């Protein structure tokens, strides 16, 4: 059970002093059986006029900052320490009826899952549908875990990762056609693919641990990361990272989950000035493993209050 430390800095720069609107910050990981929060901190420069916390509709912890005055930079520095329990060889205890695809969800689950099964992006020529169904053998039945693992690893093997600074998500049909995208693009493509197969999927925003001694292990480090979860009867919400071909939670630090990627933006807000005043944003994320003794020394001050 490694102890992981996350240092996340986001800096906005402007040509001249500007005023700032409300900013919403999603950086606090979700406490769970596989990741236990030890310490969190948030520093904002210039200091906000007010900072309040809330839970959104998905149960994500969100900080809301308001400002007064003007400045040429706005910087958010987040620190996180957590105890992470990875699933190195994930084996999901699926319900008997869900061990093979196709399967169905029970009547008691459908009211809560239905919106995560609905497609979110147009696919007029059924290209995403055809791509998802290409993983199903001619006889029509396949072990569910094998199917999802094949889709996850296929993206890693046959698509090219490209970090994009543009806002928003690339249309899944575009991602499929050009075989290129960012982690959020790949997550949304696979979400739409498994939804086309009738499965419930949701978007996950968080961080990726890439050991310093093994930098070739993953792509997508140095910034926030995105992947997806699929709901499987008997196992619940299971992690899949198509960017790196990861099945299960290994090296993934979960911060926020949402039905749509636009509902899980790590940090967003507004400024008041001319468009030319915006000199851009810089994001730096460093995730390292630390000695448990360091974490224990912080423990008295870091038990989460919510």
PDB file of C-alpha atoms in Angstrom:
ATOM      1  CA  UNK A   1       0.000   0.000   0.000  1.00  0.00           C
ATOM      2  CA  UNK A   2       2.138   2.929  -1.221  1.00  0.00           C
ATOM      3  CA  UNK A   3       1.799   6.400   0.258  1.00  0.00           C
ATOM      4  CA  UNK A   4       1.505   8.846  -2.634  1.00  0.00           C
ATOM      5  CA  UNK A   5       2.040  12.600  -2.572  1.00  0.00           C
ATOM      6  CA  UNK A   6       0.567  14.898  -5.228  1.00  0.00           C
ATOM      7  CA  UNK A   7       1.807  18.449  -5.872  1.00  0.00           C
ATOM      8  CA  UNK A   8      -0.457  20.246  -8.365  1.00  0.00           C
ATOM      9  CA  UNK A   9       0.118  23.846  -9.469  1.00  0.00           C
ATOM     10  CA  UNK A  10      -2.054  25.714 -11.985  1.00  0.00           C
ATOM     11  CA  UNK A  11      -0.976  29.237 -12.957  1.00  0.00           C
ATOM     12  CA  UNK A  12      -2.854  31.725 -15.145  1.00  0.00           C
ATOM     13  CA  UNK A  13      -0.935  34.741 -16.514  1.00  0.00           C
ATOM     14  CA  UNK A  14      -2.255  38.015 -17.927  1.00  0.00           C
ATOM     15  CA  UNK A  15      -0.751  40.920 -19.875  1.00  0.00           C
ATOM     16  CA  UNK A  16      -2.154  43.486 -17.436  1.00  0.00           C
ATOM     17  CA  UNK A  17      -4.066  43.311 -14.133  1.00  0.00           C
ATOM     18  CA  UNK A  18      -7.494  41.721 -14.566  1.00  0.00           C
ATOM     19  CA  UNK A  19     -10.383  40.966 -12.232  1.00  0.00           C
ATOM     20  CA  UNK A  20     -11.473  37.395 -11.536  1.00  0.00           C
ATOM     21  CA  UNK A  21     -14.883  35.758 -11.470  1.00  0.00           C
ATOM     22  CA  UNK A  22     -15.863  32.712  -9.439  1.00  0.00           C
ATOM     23  CA  UNK A  23     -13.563  29.680  -9.736  1.00  0.00           C
ATOM     24  CA  UNK A  24     -14.561  26.088  -8.974  1.00  0.00           C
ATOM     25  CA  UNK A  25     -11.797  23.698  -7.905  1.00  0.00           C
ATOM     26  CA  UNK A  26     -11.970  19.888  -7.956  1.00  0.00           C
ATOM     27  CA  UNK A  27      -8.754  18.568  -6.420  1.00  0.00           C
ATOM     28  CA  UNK A  28      -9.718  16.695  -3.259  1.00  0.00           C
ATOM     29  CA  UNK A  29      -9.691  12.894  -3.904  1.00  0.00           C
ATOM     30  CA  UNK A  30     -12.697  10.810  -2.986  1.00  0.00           C
ATOM     31  CA  UNK A  31     -12.118   8.826   0.219  1.00  0.00           C
ATOM     32  CA  UNK A  32     -12.690   5.122  -0.394  1.00  0.00           C
ATOM     33  CA  UNK A  33     -11.569   1.634   0.578  1.00  0.00           C
ATOM     34  CA  UNK A  34      -8.780   1.799  -2.034  1.00  0.00           C
ATOM     35  CA  UNK A  35      -7.545   5.345  -1.360  1.00  0.00           C
ATOM     36  CA  UNK A  36      -7.528   6.972   2.063  1.00  0.00           C
ATOM     37  CA  UNK A  37      -6.840  10.685   2.396  1.00  0.00           C
ATOM     38  CA  UNK A  38      -4.064  11.570   4.823  1.00  0.00           C
ATOM     39  CA  UNK A  39      -3.514  15.264   4.116  1.00  0.00           C
ATOM     40  CA  UNK A  40      -4.787  17.973   1.786  1.00  0.00           C
ATOM     41  CA  UNK A  41      -3.918  21.633   1.326  1.00  0.00           C
ATOM     42  CA  UNK A  42      -4.950  24.432  -1.021  1.00  0.00           C
ATOM     43  CA  UNK A  43      -3.161  27.758  -1.452  1.00  0.00           C
ATOM     44  CA  UNK A  44      -4.467  30.460  -3.799  1.00  0.00           C
ATOM     45  CA  UNK A  45      -2.528  33.589  -4.812  1.00  0.00           C
ATOM     46  CA  UNK A  46      -3.811  36.250  -4.683  1.00  0.00           C
ATOM     47  CA  UNK A  47      -5.874  35.055  -1.692  1.00  0.00           C
ATOM     48  CA  UNK A  48      -9.602  34.787  -2.460  1.00  0.00           C
ATOM     49  CA  UNK A  49     -12.209  36.979  -0.847  1.00  0.00           C
ATOM     50  CA  UNK A  50     -14.084  33.817   0.134  1.00  0.00           C
ATOM     51  CA  UNK A  51     -13.601  30.065  -0.138  1.00  0.00           C
ATOM     52  CA  UNK A  52     -16.403  27.612   0.519  1.00  0.00           C
ATOM     53  CA  UNK A  53     -16.819  23.866   0.045  1.00  0.00           C
ATOM     54  CA  UNK A  54     -19.697  21.814  -1.287  1.00  0.00           C
ATOM     55  CA  UNK A  55     -20.603  18.390  -2.660  1.00  0.00           C
ATOM     56  CA  UNK A  56     -21.869  18.401  -6.230  1.00  0.00           C
ATOM     57  CA  UNK A  57     -24.644  16.182  -7.617  1.00  0.00           C
ATOM     58  CA  UNK A  58     -22.186  13.266  -7.964  1.00  0.00           C
ATOM     59  CA  UNK A  59     -20.776  13.597  -4.440  1.00  0.00           C
ATOM     60  CA  UNK A  60     -17.521  15.202  -5.596  1.00  0.00           C
ATOM     61  CA  UNK A  61     -15.924  17.677  -3.201  1.00  0.00           C
ATOM     62  CA  UNK A  62     -15.730  21.142  -4.816  1.00  0.00           C
ATOM     63  CA  UNK A  63     -14.116  24.355  -3.546  1.00  0.00           C
ATOM     64  CA  UNK A  64     -15.657  27.629  -4.748  1.00  0.00           C
ATOM     65  CA  UNK A  65     -13.456  30.760  -4.622  1.00  0.00           C
ATOM     66  CA  UNK A  66     -14.477  34.373  -5.176  1.00  0.00           C
ATOM     67  CA  UNK A  67     -12.076  37.300  -5.571  1.00  0.00           C
ATOM     68  CA  UNK A  68     -11.796  41.055  -5.335  1.00  0.00           C
ATOM     69  CA  UNK A  69      -9.147  43.342  -6.789  1.00  0.00           C
ATOM     70  CA  UNK A  70      -6.965  42.735  -9.831  1.00  0.00           C
ATOM     71  CA  UNK A  71      -3.749  40.863 -10.568  1.00  0.00           C
ATOM     72  CA  UNK A  72      -1.535  39.711 -13.452  1.00  0.00           C
ATOM     73  CA  UNK A  73      -1.327  36.117 -12.193  1.00  0.00           C
ATOM     74  CA  UNK A  74      -3.677  33.683 -10.485  1.00  0.00           C
ATOM     75  CA  UNK A  75      -2.089  30.578  -8.976  1.00  0.00           C
ATOM     76  CA  UNK A  76      -3.671  27.508  -7.353  1.00  0.00           C
ATOM     77  CA  UNK A  77      -1.353  25.139  -5.456  1.00  0.00           C
ATOM     78  CA  UNK A  78      -2.824  21.851  -4.248  1.00  0.00           C
ATOM     79  CA  UNK A  79      -1.092  19.305  -2.018  1.00  0.00           C
ATOM     80  CA  UNK A  80      -2.424  15.793  -1.399  1.00  0.00           C
ATOM     81  CA  UNK A  81      -1.114  12.809   0.545  1.00  0.00           C
ATOM     82  CA  UNK A  82      -2.999   9.526   0.459  1.00  0.00           C
ATOM     83  CA  UNK A  83      -2.706   5.825   1.177  1.00  0.00           C
ATOM     84  CA  UNK A  84      -3.326   4.031  -2.123  1.00  0.00           C
ATOM     85  CA  UNK A  85      -4.222   0.333  -2.417  1.00  0.00           C
ATOM     86  CA  UNK A  86      -3.593  -0.805  -6.025  1.00  0.00           C
ATOM     87  CA  UNK A  87      -5.181  -3.785  -7.727  1.00  0.00           C
ATOM     88  CA  UNK A  88      -2.177  -5.285  -9.524  1.00  0.00           C
ATOM     89  CA  UNK A  89      -4.068  -8.270 -10.974  1.00  0.00           C
ATOM     90  CA  UNK A  90      -7.708  -7.201 -10.891  1.00  0.00           C
ATOM     91  CA  UNK A  91     -10.227 -10.018 -10.869  1.00  0.00           C
ATOM     92  CA  UNK A  92     -13.783  -8.776 -10.606  1.00  0.00           C
ATOM     93  CA  UNK A  93     -16.321 -10.951  -8.758  1.00  0.00           C
ATOM     94  CA  UNK A  94     -19.085 -10.518 -11.302  1.00  0.00           C
ATOM     95  CA  UNK A  95     -22.653 -11.618 -10.724  1.00  0.00           C
ATOM     96  CA  UNK A  96     -23.328 -14.956 -12.475  1.00  0.00           C
ATOM     97  CA  UNK A  97     -25.513 -13.397 -15.167  1.00  0.00           C
ATOM     98  CA  UNK A  98     -22.843 -10.764 -15.978  1.00  0.00           C
ATOM     99  CA  UNK A  99     -19.772 -12.978 -16.385  1.00  0.00           C
ATOM    100  CA  UNK A 100     -20.333 -12.984 -20.154  1.00  0.00           C
ATOM    101  CA  UNK A 101     -21.504 -10.285 -22.550  1.00  0.00           C
ATOM    102  CA  UNK A 102     -24.270  -9.567 -23.362  1.00  0.00           C
ATOM    103  CA  UNK A 103     -25.856  -9.106 -19.951  1.00  0.00           C
ATOM    104  CA  UNK A 104     -28.517  -6.852 -18.484  1.00  0.00           C
ATOM    105  CA  UNK A 105     -28.875  -4.692 -15.389  1.00  0.00           C
ATOM    106  CA  UNK A 106     -31.469  -5.427 -12.730  1.00  0.00           C
ATOM    107  CA  UNK A 107     -34.666  -3.426 -12.442  1.00  0.00           C
ATOM    108  CA  UNK A 108     -33.509  -1.966  -9.109  1.00  0.00           C
ATOM    109  CA  UNK A 109     -30.340  -0.512 -10.696  1.00  0.00           C
ATOM    110  CA  UNK A 110     -31.711   0.815 -13.980  1.00  0.00           C
ATOM    111  CA  UNK A 111     -33.309   4.043 -12.630  1.00  0.00           C
ATOM    112  CA  UNK A 112     -29.900   5.129 -11.312  1.00  0.00           C
ATOM    113  CA  UNK A 113     -27.838   3.874 -14.258  1.00  0.00           C
ATOM    114  CA  UNK A 114     -29.995   4.929 -17.202  1.00  0.00           C
ATOM    115  CA  UNK A 115     -28.361   8.346 -17.728  1.00  0.00           C
ATOM    116  CA  UNK A 116     -24.898   6.759 -17.732  1.00  0.00           C
ATOM    117  CA  UNK A 117     -25.994   4.330 -20.459  1.00  0.00           C
ATOM    118  CA  UNK A 118     -27.342   7.057 -22.746  1.00  0.00           C
ATOM    119  CA  UNK A 119     -25.056   8.191 -25.564  1.00  0.00           C
ATOM    120  CA  UNK A 120     -23.815  11.778 -25.221  1.00  0.00           C
ATOM    121  CA  UNK A 121     -22.367  12.410 -28.704  1.00  0.00           C
ATOM    122  CA  UNK A 122     -23.817  11.986 -32.210  1.00  0.00           C
ATOM    123  CA  UNK A 123     -22.676   8.974 -34.238  1.00  0.00           C
ATOM    124  CA  UNK A 124     -24.724   9.321 -37.459  1.00  0.00           C
ATOM    125  CA  UNK A 125     -22.809   6.665 -39.393  1.00  0.00           C
ATOM    126  CA  UNK A 126     -22.601   4.305 -36.388  1.00  0.00           C
ATOM    127  CA  UNK A 127     -18.795   4.351 -36.511  1.00  0.00           C
ATOM    128  CA  UNK A 128     -18.355   4.164 -32.741  1.00  0.00           C
ATOM    129  CA  UNK A 129     -20.968   1.399 -32.593  1.00  0.00           C
ATOM    130  CA  UNK A 130     -19.101  -0.618 -35.229  1.00  0.00           C
ATOM    131  CA  UNK A 131     -15.772  -0.078 -33.470  1.00  0.00           C
ATOM    132  CA  UNK A 132     -17.162  -1.297 -30.127  1.00  0.00           C
ATOM    133  CA  UNK A 133     -18.855  -4.325 -31.691  1.00  0.00           C
ATOM    134  CA  UNK A 134     -15.659  -5.312 -33.526  1.00  0.00           C
ATOM    135  CA  UNK A 135     -14.388  -6.699 -30.207  1.00  0.00           C
ATOM    136  CA  UNK A 136     -17.281  -9.173 -29.975  1.00  0.00           C
ATOM    137  CA  UNK A 137     -16.624 -12.574 -31.617  1.00  0.00           C
ATOM    138  CA  UNK A 138     -18.859 -13.921 -34.362  1.00  0.00           C
ATOM    139  CA  UNK A 139     -20.654 -16.274 -31.974  1.00  0.00           C
ATOM    140  CA  UNK A 140     -21.805 -13.212 -30.014  1.00  0.00           C
ATOM    141  CA  UNK A 141     -20.659 -14.156 -26.477  1.00  0.00           C
ATOM    142  CA  UNK A 142     -17.442 -13.219 -24.715  1.00  0.00           C
ATOM    143  CA  UNK A 143     -16.331 -12.980 -21.059  1.00  0.00           C
ATOM    144  CA  UNK A 144     -17.240  -9.477 -19.908  1.00  0.00           C
ATOM    145  CA  UNK A 145     -13.867  -8.754 -18.337  1.00  0.00           C
ATOM    146  CA  UNK A 146     -12.075  -9.987 -21.460  1.00  0.00           C
ATOM    147  CA  UNK A 147     -14.186  -7.712 -23.670  1.00  0.00           C
ATOM    148  CA  UNK A 148     -13.538  -4.569 -21.627  1.00  0.00           C
ATOM    149  CA  UNK A 149      -9.833  -5.347 -21.247  1.00  0.00           C
ATOM    150  CA  UNK A 150      -9.538  -5.819 -25.026  1.00  0.00           C
ATOM    151  CA  UNK A 151     -11.113  -2.419 -25.727  1.00  0.00           C
ATOM    152  CA  UNK A 152      -8.916  -0.730 -23.097  1.00  0.00           C
ATOM    153  CA  UNK A 153      -5.678  -2.209 -24.420  1.00  0.00           C
ATOM    154  CA  UNK A 154      -6.602  -1.672 -28.053  1.00  0.00           C
ATOM    155  CA  UNK A 155      -6.766   2.083 -27.522  1.00  0.00           C
ATOM    156  CA  UNK A 156      -3.336   2.016 -25.888  1.00  0.00           C
ATOM    157  CA  UNK A 157      -1.873  -0.038 -28.736  1.00  0.00           C
ATOM    158  CA  UNK A 158      -3.526   1.463 -31.818  1.00  0.00           C
ATOM    159  CA  UNK A 159      -4.079   5.150 -30.937  1.00  0.00           C
ATOM    160  CA  UNK A 160      -1.484   7.895 -30.487  1.00  0.00           C
ATOM    161  CA  UNK A 161      -1.513   9.927 -27.282  1.00  0.00           C
ATOM    162  CA  UNK A 162      -1.312  13.691 -27.792  1.00  0.00           C
ATOM    163  CA  UNK A 163      -1.594  16.191 -24.930  1.00  0.00           C
ATOM    164  CA  UNK A 164      -4.014  18.960 -25.894  1.00  0.00           C
ATOM    165  CA  UNK A 165      -4.206  22.344 -24.169  1.00  0.00           C
ATOM    166  CA  UNK A 166      -7.514  23.233 -25.841  1.00  0.00           C
ATOM    167  CA  UNK A 167     -10.602  23.273 -23.671  1.00  0.00           C
ATOM    168  CA  UNK A 168     -13.224  20.590 -23.995  1.00  0.00           C
ATOM    169  CA  UNK A 169     -13.272  17.081 -25.383  1.00  0.00           C
ATOM    170  CA  UNK A 170     -12.678  15.938 -28.942  1.00  0.00           C
ATOM    171  CA  UNK A 171     -15.719  14.409 -30.609  1.00  0.00           C
ATOM    172  CA  UNK A 172     -15.479  10.593 -30.264  1.00  0.00           C
ATOM    173  CA  UNK A 173     -16.016  10.062 -33.999  1.00  0.00           C
ATOM    174  CA  UNK A 174     -13.082  12.406 -34.695  1.00  0.00           C
ATOM    175  CA  UNK A 175     -10.896  10.559 -32.189  1.00  0.00           C
ATOM    176  CA  UNK A 176     -11.786   7.264 -33.837  1.00  0.00           C
ATOM    177  CA  UNK A 177     -11.064   8.550 -37.339  1.00  0.00           C
ATOM    178  CA  UNK A 178      -7.705  10.209 -36.647  1.00  0.00           C
ATOM    179  CA  UNK A 179      -6.605   7.639 -34.017  1.00  0.00           C
ATOM    180  CA  UNK A 180      -5.112  10.430 -31.933  1.00  0.00           C
ATOM    181  CA  UNK A 181      -6.134  12.293 -28.803  1.00  0.00           C
ATOM    182  CA  UNK A 182      -5.601  13.178 -25.153  1.00  0.00           C
ATOM    183  CA  UNK A 183      -6.499  11.085 -22.130  1.00  0.00           C
ATOM    184  CA  UNK A 184      -9.918  12.741 -21.844  1.00  0.00           C
ATOM    185  CA  UNK A 185     -10.566  12.101 -25.551  1.00  0.00           C
ATOM    186  CA  UNK A 186      -9.753   8.400 -25.162  1.00  0.00           C
ATOM    187  CA  UNK A 187     -11.874   8.138 -22.012  1.00  0.00           C
ATOM    188  CA  UNK A 188     -14.899   9.655 -23.757  1.00  0.00           C
ATOM    189  CA  UNK A 189     -14.426   7.447 -26.843  1.00  0.00           C
ATOM    190  CA  UNK A 190     -14.407   4.280 -24.730  1.00  0.00           C
ATOM    191  CA  UNK A 191     -17.360   5.552 -22.683  1.00  0.00           C
ATOM    192  CA  UNK A 192     -19.388   6.002 -25.854  1.00  0.00           C
ATOM    193  CA  UNK A 193     -18.234   2.587 -27.094  1.00  0.00           C
ATOM    194  CA  UNK A 194     -19.317   0.654 -24.021  1.00  0.00           C
ATOM    195  CA  UNK A 195     -22.545   2.654 -23.860  1.00  0.00           C
ATOM    196  CA  UNK A 196     -23.206   1.526 -27.434  1.00  0.00           C
ATOM    197  CA  UNK A 197     -22.956  -2.015 -26.035  1.00  0.00           C
ATOM    198  CA  UNK A 198     -25.575  -1.200 -23.388  1.00  0.00           C
ATOM    199  CA  UNK A 199     -23.218  -0.783 -20.444  1.00  0.00           C
ATOM    200  CA  UNK A 200     -23.188   2.080 -17.918  1.00  0.00           C
ATOM    201  CA  UNK A 201     -20.041   4.224 -17.935  1.00  0.00           C
ATOM    202  CA  UNK A 202     -18.936   7.431 -16.270  1.00  0.00           C
ATOM    203  CA  UNK A 203     -16.000   9.835 -16.617  1.00  0.00           C
ATOM    204  CA  UNK A 204     -13.236  10.012 -13.985  1.00  0.00           C
ATOM    205  CA  UNK A 205     -10.850  12.908 -13.401  1.00  0.00           C
ATOM    206  CA  UNK A 206      -7.772  12.513 -11.222  1.00  0.00           C
ATOM    207  CA  UNK A 207      -4.040  11.915 -11.217  1.00  0.00           C
ATOM    208  CA  UNK A 208      -1.657   9.322 -12.632  1.00  0.00           C
ATOM    209  CA  UNK A 209       1.280   7.922 -10.673  1.00  0.00           C
ATOM    210  CA  UNK A 210       4.277   7.292 -12.919  1.00  0.00           C
ATOM    211  CA  UNK A 211       7.309   6.073 -10.914  1.00  0.00           C
ATOM    212  CA  UNK A 212      10.371   8.258 -11.471  1.00  0.00           C
ATOM    213  CA  UNK A 213      12.491   5.178 -12.103  1.00  0.00           C
ATOM    214  CA  UNK A 214      10.092   3.927 -14.792  1.00  0.00           C
ATOM    215  CA  UNK A 215       9.013   6.937 -16.881  1.00  0.00           C
ATOM    216  CA  UNK A 216       8.161   4.709 -19.852  1.00  0.00           C
ATOM    217  CA  UNK A 217       5.490   2.931 -17.813  1.00  0.00           C
ATOM    218  CA  UNK A 218       2.721   5.402 -18.615  1.00  0.00           C
ATOM    219  CA  UNK A 219       1.865   8.390 -20.799  1.00  0.00           C
ATOM    220  CA  UNK A 220      -0.174  11.356 -19.645  1.00  0.00           C
ATOM    221  CA  UNK A 221       1.756  12.231 -16.472  1.00  0.00           C
ATOM    222  CA  UNK A 222       2.741  15.760 -15.482  1.00  0.00           C
ATOM    223  CA  UNK A 223      -0.843  17.013 -15.610  1.00  0.00           C
ATOM    224  CA  UNK A 224      -4.295  15.932 -14.492  1.00  0.00           C
ATOM    225  CA  UNK A 225      -5.465  12.614 -15.936  1.00  0.00           C
ATOM    226  CA  UNK A 226      -8.769  11.128 -17.120  1.00  0.00           C
ATOM    227  CA  UNK A 227     -10.188   7.629 -17.508  1.00  0.00           C
ATOM    228  CA  UNK A 228     -13.564   5.920 -17.051  1.00  0.00           C
ATOM    229  CA  UNK A 229     -15.505   3.519 -14.876  1.00  0.00           C
ATOM    230  CA  UNK A 230     -17.928   0.845 -16.086  1.00  0.00           C
ATOM    231  CA  UNK A 231     -20.663  -0.510 -13.832  1.00  0.00           C
ATOM    232  CA  UNK A 232     -20.543  -4.308 -13.642  1.00  0.00           C
ATOM    233  CA  UNK A 233     -23.102  -6.265 -11.590  1.00  0.00           C
ATOM    234  CA  UNK A 234     -21.371  -7.891  -8.636  1.00  0.00           C
ATOM    235  CA  UNK A 235     -18.241  -5.725  -8.936  1.00  0.00           C
ATOM    236  CA  UNK A 236     -19.707  -2.213  -9.016  1.00  0.00           C
ATOM    237  CA  UNK A 237     -17.855   0.663 -10.687  1.00  0.00           C
ATOM    238  CA  UNK A 238     -14.582  -0.640 -12.153  1.00  0.00           C
ATOM    239  CA  UNK A 239     -11.712   1.529 -13.470  1.00  0.00           C
ATOM    240  CA  UNK A 240     -10.447   1.386 -17.072  1.00  0.00           C
ATOM    241  CA  UNK A 241      -7.702   3.686 -18.399  1.00  0.00           C
ATOM    242  CA  UNK A 242      -7.540   3.344 -22.198  1.00  0.00           C
ATOM    243  CA  UNK A 243      -4.669   5.842 -22.447  1.00  0.00           C
ATOM    244  CA  UNK A 244      -2.365   3.413 -20.647  1.00  0.00           C
ATOM    245  CA  UNK A 245      -4.194   0.111 -21.036  1.00  0.00           C
ATOM    246  CA  UNK A 246      -4.809  -0.099 -17.279  1.00  0.00           C
ATOM    247  CA  UNK A 247      -7.605  -2.339 -15.990  1.00  0.00           C
ATOM    248  CA  UNK A 248      -8.326  -1.654 -12.317  1.00  0.00           C
ATOM    249  CA  UNK A 249      -7.069   1.198 -10.162  1.00  0.00           C
ATOM    250  CA  UNK A 250      -3.297   0.628 -10.387  1.00  0.00           C
ATOM    251  CA  UNK A 251      -1.502   4.022 -10.424  1.00  0.00           C
ATOM    252  CA  UNK A 252      -4.812   5.922 -10.685  1.00  0.00           C
ATOM    253  CA  UNK A 253      -5.829   8.491  -8.052  1.00  0.00           C
ATOM    254  CA  UNK A 254      -9.563   9.199  -8.315  1.00  0.00           C
ATOM    255  CA  UNK A 255     -10.693  12.785  -7.663  1.00  0.00           C
ATOM    256  CA  UNK A 256     -14.068  13.253  -9.363  1.00  0.00           C
ATOM    257  CA  UNK A 257     -16.625  11.160 -11.245  1.00  0.00           C
ATOM    258  CA  UNK A 258     -19.349  12.441 -13.561  1.00  0.00           C
ATOM    259  CA  UNK A 259     -21.800  11.360 -16.243  1.00  0.00           C
ATOM    260  CA  UNK A 260     -20.124  13.731 -18.726  1.00  0.00           C
ATOM    261  CA  UNK A 261     -16.556  15.034 -18.989  1.00  0.00           C
ATOM    262  CA  UNK A 262     -17.800  18.627 -18.865  1.00  0.00           C
ATOM    263  CA  UNK A 263     -19.055  18.013 -15.321  1.00  0.00           C
ATOM    264  CA  UNK A 264     -15.611  17.032 -13.992  1.00  0.00           C
ATOM    265  CA  UNK A 265     -13.305  19.879 -15.038  1.00  0.00           C
ATOM    266  CA  UNK A 266     -10.535  20.077 -12.375  1.00  0.00           C
ATOM    267  CA  UNK A 267     -10.455  23.890 -12.351  1.00  0.00           C
ATOM    268  CA  UNK A 268     -12.505  26.463 -14.181  1.00  0.00           C
ATOM    269  CA  UNK A 269     -13.518  30.086 -13.781  1.00  0.00           C
ATOM    270  CA  UNK A 270     -13.502  33.463 -15.529  1.00  0.00           C
ATOM    271  CA  UNK A 271     -11.628  36.749 -15.707  1.00  0.00           C
ATOM    272  CA  UNK A 272     -12.704  40.265 -16.651  1.00  0.00           C
ATOM    273  CA  UNK A 273     -10.455  41.920 -19.230  1.00  0.00           C
ATOM    274  CA  UNK A 274      -9.651  41.922 -22.928  1.00  0.00           C
ATOM    275  CA  UNK A 275      -9.191  38.593 -24.751  1.00  0.00           C
ATOM    276  CA  UNK A 276      -5.610  39.613 -25.597  1.00  0.00           C
ATOM    277  CA  UNK A 277      -4.831  39.921 -21.883  1.00  0.00           C
ATOM    278  CA  UNK A 278      -4.868  36.131 -21.527  1.00  0.00           C
ATOM    279  CA  UNK A 279      -1.277  34.848 -21.749  1.00  0.00           C
ATOM    280  CA  UNK A 280      -2.203  31.251 -21.118  1.00  0.00           C
ATOM    281  CA  UNK A 281      -2.269  28.641 -18.388  1.00  0.00           C
ATOM    282  CA  UNK A 282       0.456  26.346 -17.074  1.00  0.00           C
ATOM    283  CA  UNK A 283      -0.274  23.103 -15.214  1.00  0.00           C
ATOM    284  CA  UNK A 284       2.380  21.175 -13.290  1.00  0.00           C
ATOM    285  CA  UNK A 285       1.585  17.907 -11.514  1.00  0.00           C
ATOM    286  CA  UNK A 286       4.111  15.766  -9.677  1.00  0.00           C
ATOM    287  CA  UNK A 287       3.031  12.454  -8.093  1.00  0.00           C
ATOM    288  CA  UNK A 288       5.638  10.612  -6.013  1.00  0.00           C
ATOM    289  CA  UNK A 289       5.768   7.808  -3.486  1.00  0.00           C
ATOM    290  CA  UNK A 290       6.919   8.882  -0.033  1.00  0.00           C
ATOM    291  CA  UNK A 291       8.110   7.095   3.087  1.00  0.00           C
ATOM    292  CA  UNK A 292       5.229   6.079   5.392  1.00  0.00           C
ATOM    293  CA  UNK A 293       7.046   7.791   8.264  1.00  0.00           C
ATOM    294  CA  UNK A 294       6.607  11.128   6.510  1.00  0.00           C
ATOM    295  CA  UNK A 295       2.890  10.511   6.217  1.00  0.00           C
ATOM    296  CA  UNK A 296       2.591   9.487   9.874  1.00  0.00           C
ATOM    297  CA  UNK A 297       4.278  12.729  10.926  1.00  0.00           C
ATOM    298  CA  UNK A 298       1.471  14.651   9.223  1.00  0.00           C
ATOM    299  CA  UNK A 299      -1.385  12.498  10.488  1.00  0.00           C
ATOM    300  CA  UNK A 300      -2.605  14.596  13.473  1.00  0.00           C
ATOM    301  CA  UNK A 301      -3.444  17.533  11.210  1.00  0.00           C
ATOM    302  CA  UNK A 302      -4.856  15.768   8.221  1.00  0.00           C
ATOM    303  CA  UNK A 303      -7.914  13.758   9.092  1.00  0.00           C
ATOM    304  CA  UNK A 304     -10.604  14.962   6.653  1.00  0.00           C
ATOM    305  CA  UNK A 305     -13.509  16.749   8.298  1.00  0.00           C
ATOM    306  CA  UNK A 306     -16.048  15.875   5.573  1.00  0.00           C
TER     307      UNK A 306
END
